[in-house]
Short mmCIF file of C-alpha atoms and ligand atoms in Angstrom, two decimals:
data_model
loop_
_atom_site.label_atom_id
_atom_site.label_comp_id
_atom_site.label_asym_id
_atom_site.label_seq_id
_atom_site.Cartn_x
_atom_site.Cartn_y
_atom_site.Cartn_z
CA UNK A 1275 31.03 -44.46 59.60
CA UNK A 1276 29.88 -46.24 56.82
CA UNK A 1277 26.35 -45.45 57.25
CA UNK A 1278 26.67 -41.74 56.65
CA UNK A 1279 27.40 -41.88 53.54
CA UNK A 1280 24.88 -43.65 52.09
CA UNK A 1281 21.76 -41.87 54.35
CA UNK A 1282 23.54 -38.42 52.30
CA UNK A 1283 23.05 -40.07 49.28
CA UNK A 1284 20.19 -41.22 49.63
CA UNK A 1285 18.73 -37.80 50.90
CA UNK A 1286 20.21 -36.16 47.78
CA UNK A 1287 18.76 -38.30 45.30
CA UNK A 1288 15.48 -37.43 46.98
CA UNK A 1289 16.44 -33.99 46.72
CA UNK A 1290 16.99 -34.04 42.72
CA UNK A 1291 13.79 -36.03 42.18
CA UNK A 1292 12.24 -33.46 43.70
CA UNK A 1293 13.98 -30.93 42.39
CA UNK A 1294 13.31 -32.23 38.70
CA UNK A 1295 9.93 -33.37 39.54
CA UNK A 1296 9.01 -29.17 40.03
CA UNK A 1297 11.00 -28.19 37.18
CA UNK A 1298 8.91 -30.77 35.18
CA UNK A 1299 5.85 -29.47 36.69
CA UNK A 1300 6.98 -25.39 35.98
CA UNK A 1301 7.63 -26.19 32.51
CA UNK A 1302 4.15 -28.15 32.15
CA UNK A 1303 2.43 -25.27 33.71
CA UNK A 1304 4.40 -22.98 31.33
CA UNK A 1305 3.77 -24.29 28.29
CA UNK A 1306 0.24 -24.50 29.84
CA UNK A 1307 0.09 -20.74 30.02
CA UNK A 1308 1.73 -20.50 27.02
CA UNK A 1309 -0.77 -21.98 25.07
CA UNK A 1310 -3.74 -20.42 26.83
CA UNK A 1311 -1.54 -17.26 25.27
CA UNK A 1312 -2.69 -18.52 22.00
CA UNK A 1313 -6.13 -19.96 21.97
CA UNK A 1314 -6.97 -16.24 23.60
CA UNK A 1315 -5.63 -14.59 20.70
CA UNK A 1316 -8.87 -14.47 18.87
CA UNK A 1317 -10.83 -13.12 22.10
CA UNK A 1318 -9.40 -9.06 21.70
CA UNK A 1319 -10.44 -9.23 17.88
CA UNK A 1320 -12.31 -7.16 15.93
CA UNK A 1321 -13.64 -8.38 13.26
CA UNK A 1322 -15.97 -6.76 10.46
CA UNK A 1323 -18.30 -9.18 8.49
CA UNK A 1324 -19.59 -7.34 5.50
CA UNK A 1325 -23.10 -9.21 4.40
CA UNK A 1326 -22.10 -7.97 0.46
CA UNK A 1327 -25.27 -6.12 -1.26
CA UNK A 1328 -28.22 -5.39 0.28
CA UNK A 1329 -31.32 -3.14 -0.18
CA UNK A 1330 -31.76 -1.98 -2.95
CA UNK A 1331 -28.79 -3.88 -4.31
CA UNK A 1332 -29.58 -7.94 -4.69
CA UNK A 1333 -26.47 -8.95 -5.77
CA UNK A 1334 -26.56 -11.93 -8.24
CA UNK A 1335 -30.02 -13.28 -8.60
CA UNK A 1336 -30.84 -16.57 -9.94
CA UNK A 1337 -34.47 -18.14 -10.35
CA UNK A 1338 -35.98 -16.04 -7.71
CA UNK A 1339 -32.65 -16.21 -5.55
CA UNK A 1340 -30.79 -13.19 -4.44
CA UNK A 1341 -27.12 -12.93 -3.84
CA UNK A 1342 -28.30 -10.61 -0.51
CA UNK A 1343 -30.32 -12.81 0.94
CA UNK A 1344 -28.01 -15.73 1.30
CA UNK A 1345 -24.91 -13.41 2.47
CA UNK A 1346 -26.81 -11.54 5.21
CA UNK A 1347 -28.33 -14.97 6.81
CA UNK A 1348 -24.67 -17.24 6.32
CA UNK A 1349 -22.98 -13.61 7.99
CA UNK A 1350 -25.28 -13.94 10.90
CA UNK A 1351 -24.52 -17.46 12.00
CA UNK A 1352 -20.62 -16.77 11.52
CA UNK A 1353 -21.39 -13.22 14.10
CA UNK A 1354 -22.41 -16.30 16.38
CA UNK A 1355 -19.54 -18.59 15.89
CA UNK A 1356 -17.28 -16.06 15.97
CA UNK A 1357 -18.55 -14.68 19.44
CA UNK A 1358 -18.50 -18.06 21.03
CA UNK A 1359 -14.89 -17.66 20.42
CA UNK A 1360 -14.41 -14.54 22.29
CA UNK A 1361 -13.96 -12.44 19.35
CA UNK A 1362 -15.63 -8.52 19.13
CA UNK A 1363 -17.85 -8.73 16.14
CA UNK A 1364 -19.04 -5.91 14.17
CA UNK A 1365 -21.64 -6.46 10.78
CA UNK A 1366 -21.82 -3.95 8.30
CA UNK A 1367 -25.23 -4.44 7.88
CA UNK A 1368 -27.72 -6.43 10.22
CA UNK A 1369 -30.59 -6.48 7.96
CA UNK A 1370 -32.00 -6.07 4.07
CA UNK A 1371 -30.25 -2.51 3.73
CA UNK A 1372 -27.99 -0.98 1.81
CA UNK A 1373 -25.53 2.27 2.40
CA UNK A 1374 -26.29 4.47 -0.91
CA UNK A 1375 -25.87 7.67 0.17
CA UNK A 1376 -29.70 9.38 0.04
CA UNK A 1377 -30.27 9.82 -3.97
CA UNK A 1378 -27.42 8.69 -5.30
CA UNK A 1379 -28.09 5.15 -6.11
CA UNK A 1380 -27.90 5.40 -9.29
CA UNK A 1381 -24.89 6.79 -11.44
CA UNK A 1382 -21.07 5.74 -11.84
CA UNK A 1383 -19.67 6.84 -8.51
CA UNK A 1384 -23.05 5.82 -6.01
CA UNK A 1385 -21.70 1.94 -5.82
CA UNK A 1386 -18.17 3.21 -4.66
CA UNK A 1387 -19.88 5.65 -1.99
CA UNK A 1388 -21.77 2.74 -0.97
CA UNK A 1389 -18.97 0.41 -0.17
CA UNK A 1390 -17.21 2.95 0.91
CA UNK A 1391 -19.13 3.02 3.73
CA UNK A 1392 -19.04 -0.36 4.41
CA UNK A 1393 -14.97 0.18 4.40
CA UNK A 1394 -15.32 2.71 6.75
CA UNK A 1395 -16.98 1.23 9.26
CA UNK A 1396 -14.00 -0.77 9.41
CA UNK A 1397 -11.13 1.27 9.79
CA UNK A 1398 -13.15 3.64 12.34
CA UNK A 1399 -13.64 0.57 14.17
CA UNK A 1400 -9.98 -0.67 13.95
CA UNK A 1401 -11.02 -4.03 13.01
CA UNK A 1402 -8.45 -6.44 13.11
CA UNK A 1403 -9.92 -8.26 9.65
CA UNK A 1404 -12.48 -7.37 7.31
CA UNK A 1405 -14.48 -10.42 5.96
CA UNK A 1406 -16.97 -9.96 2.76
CA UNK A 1407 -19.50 -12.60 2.62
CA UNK A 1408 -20.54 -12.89 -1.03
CA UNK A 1409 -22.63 -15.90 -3.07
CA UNK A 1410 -21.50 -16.57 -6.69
CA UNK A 1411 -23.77 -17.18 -9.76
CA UNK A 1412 -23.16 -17.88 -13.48
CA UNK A 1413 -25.20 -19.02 -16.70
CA UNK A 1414 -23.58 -22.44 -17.13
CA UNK A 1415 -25.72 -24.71 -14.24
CA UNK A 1416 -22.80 -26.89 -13.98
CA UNK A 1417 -20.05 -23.99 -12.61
CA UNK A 1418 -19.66 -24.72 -8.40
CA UNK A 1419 -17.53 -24.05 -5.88
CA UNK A 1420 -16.75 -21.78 -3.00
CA UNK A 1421 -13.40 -19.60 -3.32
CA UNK A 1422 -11.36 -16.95 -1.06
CA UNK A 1423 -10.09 -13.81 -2.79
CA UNK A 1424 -7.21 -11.73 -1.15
CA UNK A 1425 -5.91 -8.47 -2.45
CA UNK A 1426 -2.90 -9.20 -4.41
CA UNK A 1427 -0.10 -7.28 -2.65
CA UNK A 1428 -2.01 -8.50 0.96
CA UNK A 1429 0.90 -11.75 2.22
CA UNK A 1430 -1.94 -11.41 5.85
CA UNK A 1431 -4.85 -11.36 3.24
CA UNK A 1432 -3.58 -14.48 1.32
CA UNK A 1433 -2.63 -15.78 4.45
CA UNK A 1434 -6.30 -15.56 5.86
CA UNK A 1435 -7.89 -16.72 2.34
CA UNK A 1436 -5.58 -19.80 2.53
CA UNK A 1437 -6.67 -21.36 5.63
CA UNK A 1438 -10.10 -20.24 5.25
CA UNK A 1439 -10.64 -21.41 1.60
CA UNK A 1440 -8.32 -24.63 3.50
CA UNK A 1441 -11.60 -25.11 5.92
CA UNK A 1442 -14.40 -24.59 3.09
CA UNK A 1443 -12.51 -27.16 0.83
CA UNK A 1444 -13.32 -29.81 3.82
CA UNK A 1445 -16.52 -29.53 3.32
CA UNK A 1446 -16.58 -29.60 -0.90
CA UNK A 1447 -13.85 -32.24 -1.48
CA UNK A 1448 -14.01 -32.13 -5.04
CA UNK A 1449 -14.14 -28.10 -4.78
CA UNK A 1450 -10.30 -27.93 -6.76
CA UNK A 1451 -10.32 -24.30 -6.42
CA UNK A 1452 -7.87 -22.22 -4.30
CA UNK A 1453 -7.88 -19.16 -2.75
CA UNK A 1454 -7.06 -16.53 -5.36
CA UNK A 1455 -5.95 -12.58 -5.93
CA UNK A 1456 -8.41 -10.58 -7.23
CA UNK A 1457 -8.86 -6.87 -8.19
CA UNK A 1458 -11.74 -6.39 -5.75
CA UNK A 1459 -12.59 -2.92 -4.58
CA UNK A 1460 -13.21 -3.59 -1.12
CA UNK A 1461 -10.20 -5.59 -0.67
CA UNK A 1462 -8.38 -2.94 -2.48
CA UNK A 1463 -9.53 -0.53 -0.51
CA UNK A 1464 -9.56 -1.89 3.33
CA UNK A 1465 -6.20 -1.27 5.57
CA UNK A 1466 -6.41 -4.54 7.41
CA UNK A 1467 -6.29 -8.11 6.51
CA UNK A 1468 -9.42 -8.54 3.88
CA UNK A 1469 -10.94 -11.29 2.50
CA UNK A 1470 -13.99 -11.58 -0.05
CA UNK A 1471 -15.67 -15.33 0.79
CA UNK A 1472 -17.77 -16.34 -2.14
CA UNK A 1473 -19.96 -19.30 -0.34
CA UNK A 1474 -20.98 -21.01 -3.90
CA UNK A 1475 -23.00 -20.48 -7.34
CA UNK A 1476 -26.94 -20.35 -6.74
CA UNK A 1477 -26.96 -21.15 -10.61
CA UNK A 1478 -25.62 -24.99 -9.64
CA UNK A 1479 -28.96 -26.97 -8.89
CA UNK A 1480 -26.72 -29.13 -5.83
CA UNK A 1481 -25.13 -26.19 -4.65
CA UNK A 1482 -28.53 -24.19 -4.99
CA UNK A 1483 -30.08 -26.54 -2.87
CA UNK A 1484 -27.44 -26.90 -0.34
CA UNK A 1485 -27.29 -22.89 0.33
CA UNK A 1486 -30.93 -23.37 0.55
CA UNK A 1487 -30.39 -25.22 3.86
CA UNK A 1488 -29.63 -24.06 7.15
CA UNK A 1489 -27.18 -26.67 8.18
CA UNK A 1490 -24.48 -26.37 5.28
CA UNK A 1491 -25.01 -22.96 6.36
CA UNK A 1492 -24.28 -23.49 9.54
CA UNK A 1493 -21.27 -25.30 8.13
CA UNK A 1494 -20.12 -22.35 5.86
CA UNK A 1495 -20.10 -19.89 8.65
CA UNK A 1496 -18.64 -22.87 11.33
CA UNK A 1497 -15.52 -23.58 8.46
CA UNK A 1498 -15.15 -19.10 7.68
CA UNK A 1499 -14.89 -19.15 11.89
CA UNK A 1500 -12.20 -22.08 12.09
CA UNK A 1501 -10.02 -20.64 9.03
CA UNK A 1502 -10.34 -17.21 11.23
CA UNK A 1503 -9.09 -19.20 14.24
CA UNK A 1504 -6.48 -20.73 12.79
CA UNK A 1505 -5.32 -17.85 11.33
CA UNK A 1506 -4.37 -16.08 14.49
CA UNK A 1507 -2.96 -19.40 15.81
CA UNK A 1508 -0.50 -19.79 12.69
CA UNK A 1509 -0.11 -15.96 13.37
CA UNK A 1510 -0.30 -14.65 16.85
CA UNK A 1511 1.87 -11.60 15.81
CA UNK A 1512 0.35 -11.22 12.09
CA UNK A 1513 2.30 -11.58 8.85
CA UNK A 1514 4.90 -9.78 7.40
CA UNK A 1515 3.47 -7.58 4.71
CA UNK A 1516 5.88 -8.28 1.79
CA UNK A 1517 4.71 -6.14 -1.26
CA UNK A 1518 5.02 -8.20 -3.95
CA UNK A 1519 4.92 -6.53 -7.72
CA UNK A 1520 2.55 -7.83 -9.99
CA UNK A 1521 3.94 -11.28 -11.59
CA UNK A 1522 4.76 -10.51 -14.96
CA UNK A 1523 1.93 -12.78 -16.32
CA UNK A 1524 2.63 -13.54 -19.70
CA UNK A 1525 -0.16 -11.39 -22.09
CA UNK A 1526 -1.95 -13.12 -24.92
CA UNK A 1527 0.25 -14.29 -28.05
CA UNK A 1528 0.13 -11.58 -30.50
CA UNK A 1529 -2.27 -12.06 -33.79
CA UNK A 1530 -0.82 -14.13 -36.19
CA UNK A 1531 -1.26 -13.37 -40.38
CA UNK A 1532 -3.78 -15.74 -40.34
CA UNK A 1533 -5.74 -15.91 -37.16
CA UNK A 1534 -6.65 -14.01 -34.19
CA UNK A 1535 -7.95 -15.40 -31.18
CA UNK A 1536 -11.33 -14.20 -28.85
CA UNK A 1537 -11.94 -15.16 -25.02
CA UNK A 1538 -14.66 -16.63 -23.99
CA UNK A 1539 -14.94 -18.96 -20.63
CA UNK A 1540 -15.32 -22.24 -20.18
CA UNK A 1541 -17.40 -24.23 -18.23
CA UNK A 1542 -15.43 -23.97 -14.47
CA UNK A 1543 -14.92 -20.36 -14.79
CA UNK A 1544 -11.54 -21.13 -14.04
CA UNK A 1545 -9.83 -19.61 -16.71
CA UNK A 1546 -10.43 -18.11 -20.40
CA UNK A 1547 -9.97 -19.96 -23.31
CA UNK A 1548 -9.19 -18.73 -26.70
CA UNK A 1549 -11.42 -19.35 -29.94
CA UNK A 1550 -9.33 -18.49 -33.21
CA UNK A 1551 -10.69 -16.73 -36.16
CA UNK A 1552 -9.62 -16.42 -39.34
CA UNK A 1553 -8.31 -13.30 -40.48
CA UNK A 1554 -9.62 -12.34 -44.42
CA UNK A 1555 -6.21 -10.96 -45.66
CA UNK A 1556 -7.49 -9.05 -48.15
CA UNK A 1557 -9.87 -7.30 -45.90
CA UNK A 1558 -7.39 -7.36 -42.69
CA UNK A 1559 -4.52 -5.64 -44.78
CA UNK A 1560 -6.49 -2.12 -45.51
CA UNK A 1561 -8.19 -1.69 -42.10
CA UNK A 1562 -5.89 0.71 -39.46
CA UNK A 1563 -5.36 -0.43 -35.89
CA UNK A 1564 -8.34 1.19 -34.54
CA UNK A 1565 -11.05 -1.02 -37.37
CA UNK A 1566 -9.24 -4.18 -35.82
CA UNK A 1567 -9.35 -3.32 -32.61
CA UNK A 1568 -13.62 -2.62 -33.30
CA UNK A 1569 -13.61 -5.81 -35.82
CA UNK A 1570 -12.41 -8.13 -33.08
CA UNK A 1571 -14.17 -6.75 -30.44
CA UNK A 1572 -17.20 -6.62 -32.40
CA UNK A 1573 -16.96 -10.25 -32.64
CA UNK A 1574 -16.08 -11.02 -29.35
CA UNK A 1575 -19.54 -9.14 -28.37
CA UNK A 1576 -21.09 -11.86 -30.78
CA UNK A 1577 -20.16 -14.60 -28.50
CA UNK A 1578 -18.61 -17.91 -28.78
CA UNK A 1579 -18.85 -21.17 -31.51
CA UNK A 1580 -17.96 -23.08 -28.76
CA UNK A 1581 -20.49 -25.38 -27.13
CA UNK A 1582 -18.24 -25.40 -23.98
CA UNK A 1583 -17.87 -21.93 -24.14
CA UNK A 1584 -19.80 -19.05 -22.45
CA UNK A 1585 -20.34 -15.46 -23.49
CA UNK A 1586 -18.53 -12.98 -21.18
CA UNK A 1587 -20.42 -9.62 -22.39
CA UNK A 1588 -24.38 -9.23 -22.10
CA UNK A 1589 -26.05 -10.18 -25.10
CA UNK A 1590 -27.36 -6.57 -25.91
CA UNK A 1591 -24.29 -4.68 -25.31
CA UNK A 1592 -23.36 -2.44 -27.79
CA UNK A 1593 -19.88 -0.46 -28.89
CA UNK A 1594 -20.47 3.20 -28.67
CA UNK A 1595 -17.17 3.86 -29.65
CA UNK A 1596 -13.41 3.11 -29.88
CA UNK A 1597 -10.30 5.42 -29.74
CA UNK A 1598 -7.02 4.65 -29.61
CA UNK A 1599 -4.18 6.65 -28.22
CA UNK A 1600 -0.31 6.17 -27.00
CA UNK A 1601 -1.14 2.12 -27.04
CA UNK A 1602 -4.61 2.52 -24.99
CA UNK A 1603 -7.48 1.43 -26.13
CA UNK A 1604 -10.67 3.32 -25.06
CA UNK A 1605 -13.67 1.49 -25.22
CA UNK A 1606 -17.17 3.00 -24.44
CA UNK A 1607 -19.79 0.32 -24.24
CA UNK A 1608 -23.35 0.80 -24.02
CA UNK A 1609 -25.01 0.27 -20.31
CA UNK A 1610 -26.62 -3.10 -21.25
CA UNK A 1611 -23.31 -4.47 -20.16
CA UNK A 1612 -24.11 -3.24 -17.22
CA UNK A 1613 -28.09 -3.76 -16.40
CA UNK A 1614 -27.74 -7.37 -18.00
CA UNK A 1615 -24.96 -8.65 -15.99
CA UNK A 1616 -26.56 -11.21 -13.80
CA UNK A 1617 -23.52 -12.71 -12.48
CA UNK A 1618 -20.74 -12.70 -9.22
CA UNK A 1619 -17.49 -11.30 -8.33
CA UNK A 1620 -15.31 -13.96 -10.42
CA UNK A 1621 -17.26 -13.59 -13.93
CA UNK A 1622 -17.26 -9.53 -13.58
CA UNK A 1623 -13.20 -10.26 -13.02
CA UNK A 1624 -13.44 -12.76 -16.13
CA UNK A 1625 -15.57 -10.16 -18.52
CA UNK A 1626 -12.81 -7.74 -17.79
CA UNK A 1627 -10.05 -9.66 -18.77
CA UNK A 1628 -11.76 -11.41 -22.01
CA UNK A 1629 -12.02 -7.92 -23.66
CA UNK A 1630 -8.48 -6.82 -22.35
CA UNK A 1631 -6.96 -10.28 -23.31
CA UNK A 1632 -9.07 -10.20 -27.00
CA UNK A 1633 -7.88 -6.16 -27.31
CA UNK A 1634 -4.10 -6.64 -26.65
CA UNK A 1635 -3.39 -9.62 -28.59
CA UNK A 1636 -3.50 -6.41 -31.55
CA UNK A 1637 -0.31 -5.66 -31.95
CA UNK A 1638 0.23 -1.70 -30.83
CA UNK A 1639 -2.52 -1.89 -27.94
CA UNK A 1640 -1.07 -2.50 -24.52
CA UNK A 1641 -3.82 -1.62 -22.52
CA UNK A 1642 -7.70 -0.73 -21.99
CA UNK A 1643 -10.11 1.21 -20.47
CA UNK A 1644 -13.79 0.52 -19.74
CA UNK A 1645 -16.27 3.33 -20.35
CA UNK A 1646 -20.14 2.78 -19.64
CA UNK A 1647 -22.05 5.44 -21.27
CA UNK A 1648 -19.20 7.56 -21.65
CA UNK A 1649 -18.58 7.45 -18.17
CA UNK A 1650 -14.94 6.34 -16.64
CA UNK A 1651 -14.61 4.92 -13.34
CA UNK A 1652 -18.29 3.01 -13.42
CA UNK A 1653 -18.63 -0.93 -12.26
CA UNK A 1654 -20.18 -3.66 -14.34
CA UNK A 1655 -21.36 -5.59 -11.74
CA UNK A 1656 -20.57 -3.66 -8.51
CA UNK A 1657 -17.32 -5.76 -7.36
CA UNK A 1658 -14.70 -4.03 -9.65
CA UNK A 1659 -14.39 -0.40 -10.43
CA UNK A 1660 -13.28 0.63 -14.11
CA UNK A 1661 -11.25 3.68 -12.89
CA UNK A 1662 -7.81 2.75 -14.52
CA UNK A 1663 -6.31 1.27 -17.19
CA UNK A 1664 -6.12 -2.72 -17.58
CA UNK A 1665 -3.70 -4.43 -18.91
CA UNK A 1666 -1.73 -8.12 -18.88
CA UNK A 1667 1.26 -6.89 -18.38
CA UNK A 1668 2.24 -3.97 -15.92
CA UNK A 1669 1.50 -0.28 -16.84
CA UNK A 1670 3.95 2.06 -15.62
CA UNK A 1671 1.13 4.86 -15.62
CA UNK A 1672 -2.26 4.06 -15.21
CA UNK A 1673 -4.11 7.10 -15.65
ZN1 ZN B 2815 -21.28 -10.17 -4.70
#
């Protein structure tokens, strides 16, 4: 009688262990499969990698080094990392080419046909992200670093630029920069997640000599193809597109009586710093809004005093004219602003906003617009299109 008992108890206890030891194993193998889930996330992917430039486009060029080159070979190796991960790779371009339409490669609009096409390719393709490989160059030798740009309103691009620029920071740990908004036409322009990678200035001797080698490019591409990884890890079911308006930056302090200010870069590129110059009253008090607006841009075009500081407009370039109208300032400059410009995405960016900071510290001009040649809607340097109005603060109407 007393035996009974205890074999039932005995057999039930053997019963639970069991029973626990499968649920312990289902749940194992679940999370398992769960996780497979994930890390297989980046094998239906399309991604576009856009080698930037090409043909008869070089890009920046420094001491026999072109911008082209460098993006086209660093774009191949990260087709190759990117395909050992499963993903469905697409290039814009495969070789030394570039996609202006048949004679039209010259003129205001032939650039934005050309990457236009590149955008294209793209969206017919229903890539899942759109990656531009660029390489970075500027007259001061001591300006490095590689940075991420995202489209401003883009919460997946910034996303993507974040762990990316993350990855490339690993492998530059005194690189301070972060991944950054810019007012890029193709990342304007493209419908899914976009990302401009700028891989590091051929004008810095140790970075020069690094992009010259095919390991640390075999390390660029490797760090673009984790950042990618990650990115659909973090987000197996994307990011919630939250527009964001435009931060209400705060615009350059108004001219005093005495002073006004120009803006030149420094040294990092990081940011613009000011240079005051003295206002001559006597001369200051009879000219009208649209002599200032020529007198300080006049000598902004002369360049800096600065030994830290760097010219943002080519040396030749020359003011065809200046109008004013309902706050806008209209400023036609003369093409050497645009044949001279030897440099990348972020000092095109920065020579935009020195003349529209310098213009709209003049009290009465709010905003500006870019002509070359008397032509609207051109590109100084073939990353940014001039075909609305700038400003530091937010236009309602940009026409
Ligand atoms: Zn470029």
């Amino acid at each position: 009688m007393f035996q009974r008992p205890i074999v039932l108890f005995i057999r039930k206890t053997w019963f639970l262990g069991a029973i626990i030891t499968l649920l312990i194993l289902l749940i194992g193998a679940g999370s398992l499969r769960l996780n497979s889930v994930f890390s297989s996330d980046l094998k239906n992917k399309i991604i576009v990698i856009d080698p930037g430039h090409g043909g008869a486009d070089p890009g920046a060029q420094n001491s026999g080094l072109k911008e082209k080159d460098i993006n086209l070979d660093i774009s191949l190796r990260l087709r190759k990392v990117l395909e050992s991960k499963g993903c469905k790779v697409i290039l814009t371009r495969e070789v030394d080419k570039d996609f202006f339409l048949p004679g039209f490669v010259q003129g205001r609009m032939a650039k934005r046909a050309e990457l236009n096409q590149r955008i294209n390719l793209a969206s017919k393709n229903n890539a899942d992200l759109f990656i531009s490989v660029h390489t970075n160059s500027f007259p001061r030798r001591n300006t490095y670093g590689m940075e991420t740009y995202y489209h401003l309103k883009s919460a997946t691009g910034k996303a993507l630029a974040e762990l990316i620029q993350e990855q490339l920071t690993r492998l530059q740990s005194d690189n301070k920069r972060k991944a950054k908004a810019g007012d890029y036409y193709l990342i304007n322009q493209t419908k899914m997640p976009a990302v401009i990678v700028e891989v590091g200035f051929i004008s810095n001797p140790r970075e020069r000599k690094l992009l010259l080698s095919n390991s640390y490019r075999d390390l660029i591409a490797e760090a673009i193809g984790t950042g990618i990884d990650q990115y659909f890890k973090d987000f197996p079911l994307g990011v919630r597109e939250i527009v964001q308006t435009v931060s209400s930056q705060e615009g350059p302090p108004s001219a005093g009586n005495d002073t006004y200010k120009l803006y030149f870069l420094n040294s990092d590129l990081e940011s613009l710093v000011p240079e005051d110059r003295q206002i001559c009253q006597s001369v200051w008090a009879k000219l009208n809004l649209t002599q200032k607006a020529n007198l300080i841009l006049g000598e902004l075009l002369k360049g800096p005093q600065g030994v830290t500081n760097t010219r943002t407009l080519a040396l030749k370039t020359k003011i065809l004219s200046l109008t004013i109208q309902k706050g806008i300032a209209t400023i036609n400059l003369s093409k050497d602003i645009q044949d001279d410009f030897p440099g990348g995405a972020l000092e095109e960016d920065m020579t935009i906003k020195s003349i529209v900071w310098s213009m709209t510290q003049i009290p009465g001009i709010n905003g500006v617009r870019i002509l070359i040649n008397g032509e609207f809607g051109d590109t100084i340097g073939g990353h940014i299109f001039l075909d609305h109005t700038f400003s530091t603060q937010p236009l309602n109407e940009v026409n």
